[in-house]
mmCIF file of C-alpha atoms in Angstrom:
data_model
loop_
_atom_site.group_PDB
_atom_site.id
_atom_site.type_symbol
_atom_site.label_atom_id
_atom_site.label_comp_id
_atom_site.label_asym_id
_atom_site.label_seq_id
_atom_site.Cartn_x
_atom_site.Cartn_y
_atom_site.Cartn_z
ATOM 1 C CA MET A 1 -0.211 0.217 0.232
ATOM 2 C CA GLY A 2 1.614 3.900 -1.168
ATOM 3 C CA LEU A 3 1.884 6.353 1.346
ATOM 4 C CA LEU A 4 -1.197 8.129 -0.478
ATOM 5 C CA GLU A 5 -3.339 5.075 0.598
ATOM 6 C CA ASN A 6 -2.329 4.898 4.056
ATOM 7 C CA LEU A 7 -2.731 8.309 4.290
ATOM 8 C CA GLU A 8 -6.239 8.297 3.831
ATOM 9 C CA GLN A 9 -6.699 5.248 5.449
ATOM 10 C CA ARG A 10 -4.822 6.345 8.087
ATOM 11 C CA LEU A 11 -7.160 10.052 8.254
ATOM 12 C CA ASP A 12 -10.336 7.796 7.564
ATOM 13 C CA GLN A 13 -9.965 5.805 11.139
ATOM 14 C CA ILE A 14 -9.142 9.177 13.237
ATOM 15 C CA VAL A 15 -12.551 10.281 12.025
ATOM 16 C CA ASN A 16 -15.142 7.712 10.854
ATOM 17 C CA GLY A 17 -15.262 8.338 7.874
ATOM 18 C CA SER A 18 -16.395 12.200 8.471
ATOM 19 C CA PHE A 19 -13.479 13.098 5.885
ATOM 20 C CA SER A 20 -15.250 11.209 3.113
ATOM 21 C CA LYS A 21 -18.856 12.056 3.836
ATOM 22 C CA ALA A 22 -18.649 15.900 4.972
ATOM 23 C CA PHE A 23 -15.597 17.207 1.309
ATOM 24 C CA LYS A 24 -16.359 15.652 -1.354
ATOM 25 C CA SER A 25 -17.147 19.146 -3.439
ATOM 26 C CA GLU A 26 -14.453 20.330 -1.166
ATOM 27 C CA VAL A 27 -10.704 19.660 -0.868
ATOM 28 C CA GLN A 28 -9.849 16.674 0.250
ATOM 29 C CA PRO A 29 -7.251 15.234 2.824
ATOM 30 C CA VAL A 30 -5.414 12.816 0.072
ATOM 31 C CA GLU A 31 -5.298 15.679 -2.366
ATOM 32 C CA LEU A 32 -2.851 17.955 -0.078
ATOM 33 C CA GLY A 33 -1.443 14.710 0.245
ATOM 34 C CA ALA A 34 -0.481 14.093 -3.470
ATOM 35 C CA ALA A 35 0.060 18.046 -2.875
ATOM 36 C CA LEU A 36 2.790 17.634 -0.839
ATOM 37 C CA GLN A 37 4.855 14.844 -3.069
ATOM 38 C CA GLN A 38 4.281 16.757 -5.413
ATOM 39 C CA GLU A 39 6.050 20.385 -3.838
ATOM 40 C CA ILE A 40 8.147 18.071 -2.148
ATOM 41 C CA ASP A 41 9.580 16.687 -6.252
ATOM 42 C CA ASN A 42 9.494 20.327 -7.250
ATOM 43 C CA ARG A 43 10.966 22.129 -5.068
ATOM 44 C CA ALA A 44 13.966 19.266 -4.694
ATOM 45 C CA ASP A 45 17.537 21.517 -5.093
ATOM 46 C CA ASN A 46 20.783 19.380 -5.195
ATOM 47 C CA LEU A 47 23.116 21.413 -2.745
ATOM 48 C CA ASN A 48 26.628 19.982 -1.944
ATOM 49 C CA GLY A 49 26.210 16.639 -3.562
ATOM 50 C CA GLN A 50 22.489 16.069 -2.175
ATOM 51 C CA THR A 51 19.664 16.884 -3.022
ATOM 52 C CA VAL A 52 18.102 19.601 -0.019
ATOM 53 C CA VAL A 53 13.849 19.803 -0.021
ATOM 54 C CA PRO A 54 11.520 21.943 1.955
ATOM 55 C CA ASN A 55 10.318 21.027 5.159
ATOM 56 C CA ILE A 56 8.178 23.575 6.058
ATOM 57 C CA PHE A 57 4.601 24.255 4.713
ATOM 58 C CA ILE A 58 2.187 25.801 5.062
ATOM 59 C CA VAL A 59 -1.643 24.748 2.683
ATOM 60 C CA GLU A 60 -3.361 27.900 2.137
ATOM 61 C CA LEU A 61 -7.294 26.996 2.344
ATOM 62 C CA GLY A 62 -10.777 29.577 0.762
ATOM 63 C CA PRO A 63 -13.016 30.341 3.501
ATOM 64 C CA VAL A 64 -15.309 27.701 3.383
ATOM 65 C CA ASP A 65 -12.564 24.907 3.147
ATOM 66 C CA HIS A 66 -10.396 26.643 5.986
ATOM 67 C CA GLU A 67 -13.201 26.491 7.841
ATOM 68 C CA ARG A 68 -14.223 23.143 7.869
ATOM 69 C CA LEU A 69 -10.546 21.459 7.816
ATOM 70 C CA ALA A 70 -9.857 23.181 11.049
ATOM 71 C CA THR A 71 -11.288 20.738 13.442
ATOM 72 C CA TYR A 72 -9.337 19.222 11.555
ATOM 73 C CA PHE A 73 -5.776 20.609 11.936
ATOM 74 C CA SER A 74 -3.588 19.490 14.248
ATOM 75 C CA THR A 75 -3.908 15.884 13.050
ATOM 76 C CA LEU A 76 -3.601 16.518 9.205
ATOM 77 C CA SER A 77 -0.683 18.174 10.653
ATOM 78 C CA ILE A 78 0.980 15.657 12.432
ATOM 79 C CA GLU A 79 -0.546 13.178 9.499
ATOM 80 C CA LEU A 80 0.587 14.724 6.639
ATOM 81 C CA GLY A 81 3.976 15.923 8.241
ATOM 82 C CA SER A 82 4.882 11.875 9.048
ATOM 83 C CA LEU A 83 3.910 11.531 4.795
ATOM 84 C CA ALA A 84 6.175 14.503 4.116
ATOM 85 C CA ASP A 85 8.870 13.166 6.824
ATOM 86 C CA SER A 86 8.434 9.198 4.635
ATOM 87 C CA TYR A 87 8.234 10.909 0.989
ATOM 88 C CA THR A 88 11.946 12.503 2.244
ATOM 89 C CA ASN A 89 13.044 8.873 3.238
ATOM 90 C CA GLU A 90 11.570 6.839 0.404
ATOM 91 C CA GLN A 91 12.890 9.552 -1.803
ATOM 92 C CA ARG A 92 16.674 9.435 -0.639
ATOM 93 C CA TYR A 93 16.542 13.577 0.137
ATOM 94 C CA THR A 94 17.391 15.298 2.670
ATOM 95 C CA ALA A 95 16.144 17.759 4.540
ATOM 96 C CA VAL A 96 17.683 20.260 7.065
ATOM 97 C CA ASP A 97 15.453 19.759 9.708
ATOM 98 C CA LEU A 98 10.983 17.722 9.962
ATOM 99 C CA ALA A 99 8.485 18.313 7.990
ATOM 100 C CA HIS A 100 6.204 21.209 10.114
ATOM 101 C CA ILE A 101 2.512 21.904 8.341
ATOM 102 C CA THR A 102 0.910 24.621 8.929
ATOM 103 C CA PHE A 103 -2.488 25.806 7.935
ATOM 104 C CA ASP A 104 -4.037 29.635 6.415
ATOM 105 C CA LEU A 105 -6.771 30.982 5.591
ATOM 106 C CA ASP A 106 -6.539 32.634 2.077
ATOM 107 C CA PRO A 107 -10.225 34.626 1.681
ATOM 108 C CA ASN A 108 -9.018 35.079 -2.173
ATOM 109 C CA LEU A 109 -9.999 30.782 -3.408
ATOM 110 C CA GLU A 110 -12.341 29.453 -4.546
ATOM 111 C CA THR A 111 -14.462 26.505 -2.678
ATOM 112 C CA GLY A 112 -12.223 23.126 -3.337
ATOM 113 C CA VAL A 113 -8.999 25.284 -4.747
ATOM 114 C CA PHE A 114 -5.895 25.632 -2.427
ATOM 115 C CA ARG A 115 -1.645 25.992 -2.326
ATOM 116 C CA ILE A 116 0.919 25.135 -0.669
ATOM 117 C CA ARG A 117 3.787 27.762 0.047
ATOM 118 C CA SER A 118 7.205 25.804 1.538
ATOM 119 C CA THR A 119 10.892 26.469 2.541
ATOM 120 C CA ALA A 120 13.449 24.458 4.058
ATOM 121 C CA ALA A 121 14.063 25.881 7.782
ATOM 122 C CA LYS A 122 14.692 24.368 11.421
ATOM 123 C CA ARG A 123 10.241 23.800 12.908
ATOM 124 C CA PRO A 124 9.398 26.367 15.533
ATOM 125 C CA GLU A 125 10.689 24.947 19.334
ATOM 126 C CA SER A 126 7.150 24.087 19.310
ATOM 127 C CA ALA A 127 6.891 21.856 17.594
ATOM 128 C CA VAL A 128 6.917 17.750 18.344
ATOM 129 C CA ALA A 129 7.108 15.539 16.165
ATOM 130 C CA PRO A 130 5.704 13.017 14.914
ATOM 131 C CA ALA A 131 5.861 10.046 16.932
ATOM 132 C CA SER A 132 6.218 7.667 13.534
ATOM 133 C CA VAL A 133 9.115 9.111 12.231
ATOM 134 C CA ALA A 134 12.028 8.797 13.790
ATOM 135 C CA GLU A 135 14.365 11.809 13.840
ATOM 136 C CA SER A 136 17.011 9.746 11.860
ATOM 137 C CA ALA A 137 14.707 8.353 10.077
ATOM 138 C CA VAL A 138 15.107 11.616 8.175
ATOM 139 C CA PRO A 139 18.974 12.283 6.379
ATOM 140 C CA GLN A 140 19.617 15.858 7.604
ATOM 141 C CA MET A 141 22.281 18.549 6.104
ATOM 142 C CA PRO A 142 24.715 19.578 8.596
ATOM 143 C CA LEU A 143 24.911 23.473 8.373
ATOM 144 C CA SER A 144 28.049 23.432 8.541
ATOM 145 C CA ALA A 145 28.246 21.524 4.932
ATOM 146 C CA PHE A 146 27.865 24.703 3.828
ATOM 147 C CA ALA A 147 30.098 27.086 5.845
ATOM 148 C CA THR A 148 32.289 29.524 4.077
ATOM 149 C CA GLU A 149 34.947 31.448 5.727
ATOM 150 C CA SER A 150 32.800 34.964 5.441
ATOM 151 C CA THR A 151 28.721 34.804 6.505
ATOM 152 C CA PRO A 152 26.519 36.587 3.735
ATOM 153 C CA TYR A 153 23.891 38.988 5.012
ATOM 154 C CA LEU A 154 21.922 41.206 4.312
ATOM 155 C CA THR A 155 21.600 44.832 5.201
ATOM 156 C CA SER A 156 19.078 47.252 5.176
ATOM 157 C CA VAL A 157 18.710 51.095 4.491
ATOM 158 C CA THR A 158 18.584 51.644 8.271
ATOM 159 C CA GLY A 159 22.382 49.795 8.628
ATOM 160 C CA GLU A 160 20.019 46.875 10.200
ATOM 161 C CA GLU A 161 22.516 43.818 9.025
ATOM 162 C CA PHE A 162 20.569 40.361 8.966
ATOM 163 C CA LYS A 163 22.965 37.718 8.357
ATOM 164 C CA ILE A 164 22.413 33.988 6.505
ATOM 165 C CA THR A 165 23.487 30.956 8.734
ATOM 166 C CA LYS A 166 22.102 28.551 7.111
ATOM 167 C CA SER A 167 21.880 26.526 3.652
ATOM 168 C CA VAL A 168 17.756 27.809 3.183
ATOM 169 C CA THR A 169 16.840 30.597 5.059
ATOM 170 C CA SER A 170 13.484 31.884 4.685
ATOM 171 C CA VAL A 171 12.570 35.772 4.872
ATOM 172 C CA GLY A 172 9.327 37.239 6.447
ATOM 173 C CA ARG A 173 6.900 38.456 8.395
ATOM 174 C CA GLY A 174 5.803 35.893 10.501
ATOM 175 C CA ILE A 175 7.123 33.965 12.821
ATOM 176 C CA GLU A 176 8.482 30.881 10.783
ATOM 177 C CA ALA A 177 10.387 33.275 8.918
ATOM 178 C CA ASP A 178 14.322 32.768 10.197
ATOM 179 C CA ILE A 179 14.680 36.954 9.450
ATOM 180 C CA GLN A 180 11.699 38.810 10.329
ATOM 181 C CA ILE A 181 11.008 41.490 9.018
ATOM 182 C CA ASP A 182 8.110 43.656 10.625
ATOM 183 C CA ASP A 183 6.301 45.557 7.641
ATOM 184 C CA THR A 184 2.576 44.504 7.041
ATOM 185 C CA SER A 185 3.781 44.255 2.766
ATOM 186 C CA VAL A 186 6.072 41.844 4.035
ATOM 187 C CA SER A 187 4.210 38.342 3.575
ATOM 188 C CA ARG A 188 4.617 35.624 6.334
ATOM 189 C CA LEU A 189 7.066 33.696 4.017
ATOM 190 C CA HIS A 190 8.322 35.977 1.541
ATOM 191 C CA CYS A 191 10.972 34.447 0.048
ATOM 192 C CA SER A 192 14.066 32.859 0.595
ATOM 193 C CA ILE A 193 18.298 32.370 -0.059
ATOM 194 C CA VAL A 194 20.014 29.385 -0.793
ATOM 195 C CA LEU A 195 23.763 29.114 -0.478
ATOM 196 C CA GLY A 196 25.686 26.735 -2.413
ATOM 197 C CA SER A 197 27.578 27.074 -5.843
ATOM 198 C CA GLU A 198 25.436 30.066 -6.675
ATOM 199 C CA VAL A 199 23.373 32.096 -4.240
ATOM 200 C CA LEU A 200 19.642 32.120 -4.963
ATOM 201 C CA ILE A 201 16.458 33.512 -3.666
ATOM 202 C CA ARG A 202 13.094 32.308 -4.119
ATOM 203 C CA ASP A 203 9.914 34.445 -4.220
ATOM 204 C CA LEU A 204 7.318 31.733 -1.848
ATOM 205 C CA GLY A 205 3.874 32.567 -3.631
ATOM 206 C CA SER A 206 3.960 36.232 -2.192
ATOM 207 C CA THR A 207 2.154 39.038 -1.766
ATOM 208 C CA ASN A 208 3.425 41.538 -3.419
ATOM 209 C CA GLY A 209 5.939 39.625 -5.338
ATOM 210 C CA THR A 210 10.400 40.217 -4.887
ATOM 211 C CA ILE A 211 11.963 42.663 -6.956
ATOM 212 C CA VAL A 212 15.557 41.279 -7.795
ATOM 213 C CA ASP A 213 18.635 44.431 -8.414
ATOM 214 C CA GLY A 214 15.043 46.143 -10.338
ATOM 215 C CA ALA A 215 13.310 42.888 -11.840
ATOM 216 C CA ARG A 216 10.413 41.155 -10.671
ATOM 217 C CA ALA A 217 11.764 37.131 -10.204
ATOM 218 C CA SER A 218 10.521 33.538 -8.773
ATOM 219 C CA GLU A 219 14.245 33.252 -8.636
ATOM 220 C CA SER A 220 17.471 34.702 -9.375
ATOM 221 C CA VAL A 221 21.705 34.347 -9.141
ATOM 222 C CA LEU A 222 22.552 37.251 -6.168
ATOM 223 C CA HIS A 223 25.496 39.161 -6.572
ATOM 224 C CA ASP A 224 27.827 41.331 -4.373
ATOM 225 C CA GLY A 225 25.305 44.173 -3.901
ATOM 226 C CA SER A 226 22.648 42.858 -4.879
ATOM 227 C CA ILE A 227 19.111 45.231 -4.107
ATOM 228 C CA ILE A 228 15.985 42.495 -3.011
ATOM 229 C CA LYS A 229 13.182 44.463 -2.370
ATOM 230 C CA ILE A 230 9.959 42.919 -0.964
ATOM 231 C CA GLY A 231 6.516 44.835 -0.442
ATOM 232 C CA ASN A 232 8.442 48.075 1.177
ATOM 233 C CA ILE A 233 10.777 47.017 2.273
ATOM 234 C CA THR A 234 14.891 47.838 -0.088
ATOM 235 C CA LEU A 235 17.458 45.568 1.087
ATOM 236 C CA THR A 236 21.333 44.478 -0.143
ATOM 237 C CA TYR A 237 22.478 41.450 -0.444
ATOM 238 C CA LYS A 238 26.367 41.403 0.833
ATOM 239 C CA SER A 239 28.714 38.435 0.438
ATOM 240 C CA ARG A 240 31.384 39.482 2.345
#
């Protein structure tokens, strides 16, 4: 039996079939599982000889789906997190940490439509690891693998510096972001910076987009002195 079939069976047992009865025309939990696997595959990136994948996922739902699934968010977080960890291990991918799943409301999404945003980062300290997946089961990329003689950083127009010390560093307004920017024009997880043979910046489906050296970018190579604009905030990338 595949991972998705196992997920569907467990969820059905937990809620006594209420998923299959209540959500036929709305978002199905097994759909989230399939999309999660696809997101992992699509965002896989080769770094230092290892295929690194995201482990932090935000599932955005429209008002109807968000309200109906809210009762099950805790269960879904655990089950989908277990699925993501098992899939990562099965595909021989590498993650920065175990998976962490949260849910968010997007009032512009229609019923039955959802979006998944992801990044690679350490889980919040409050996150609890799924009992079904051991810490050692998911290969994890040590941050020392990305150590260099100097530490790159972002600097704001006011001179504030934000060091980039992880293989993948997320930038955003939310508490889950590695670099937190307190501005309403910045999305909760706005973009991420990936250290490798080249330094990349990736937009994470932000509302206001990511501008690099004057051009809107979904992904772009950063060079020393590159100007990054996220929402109303302007940052400069420094390679040291």
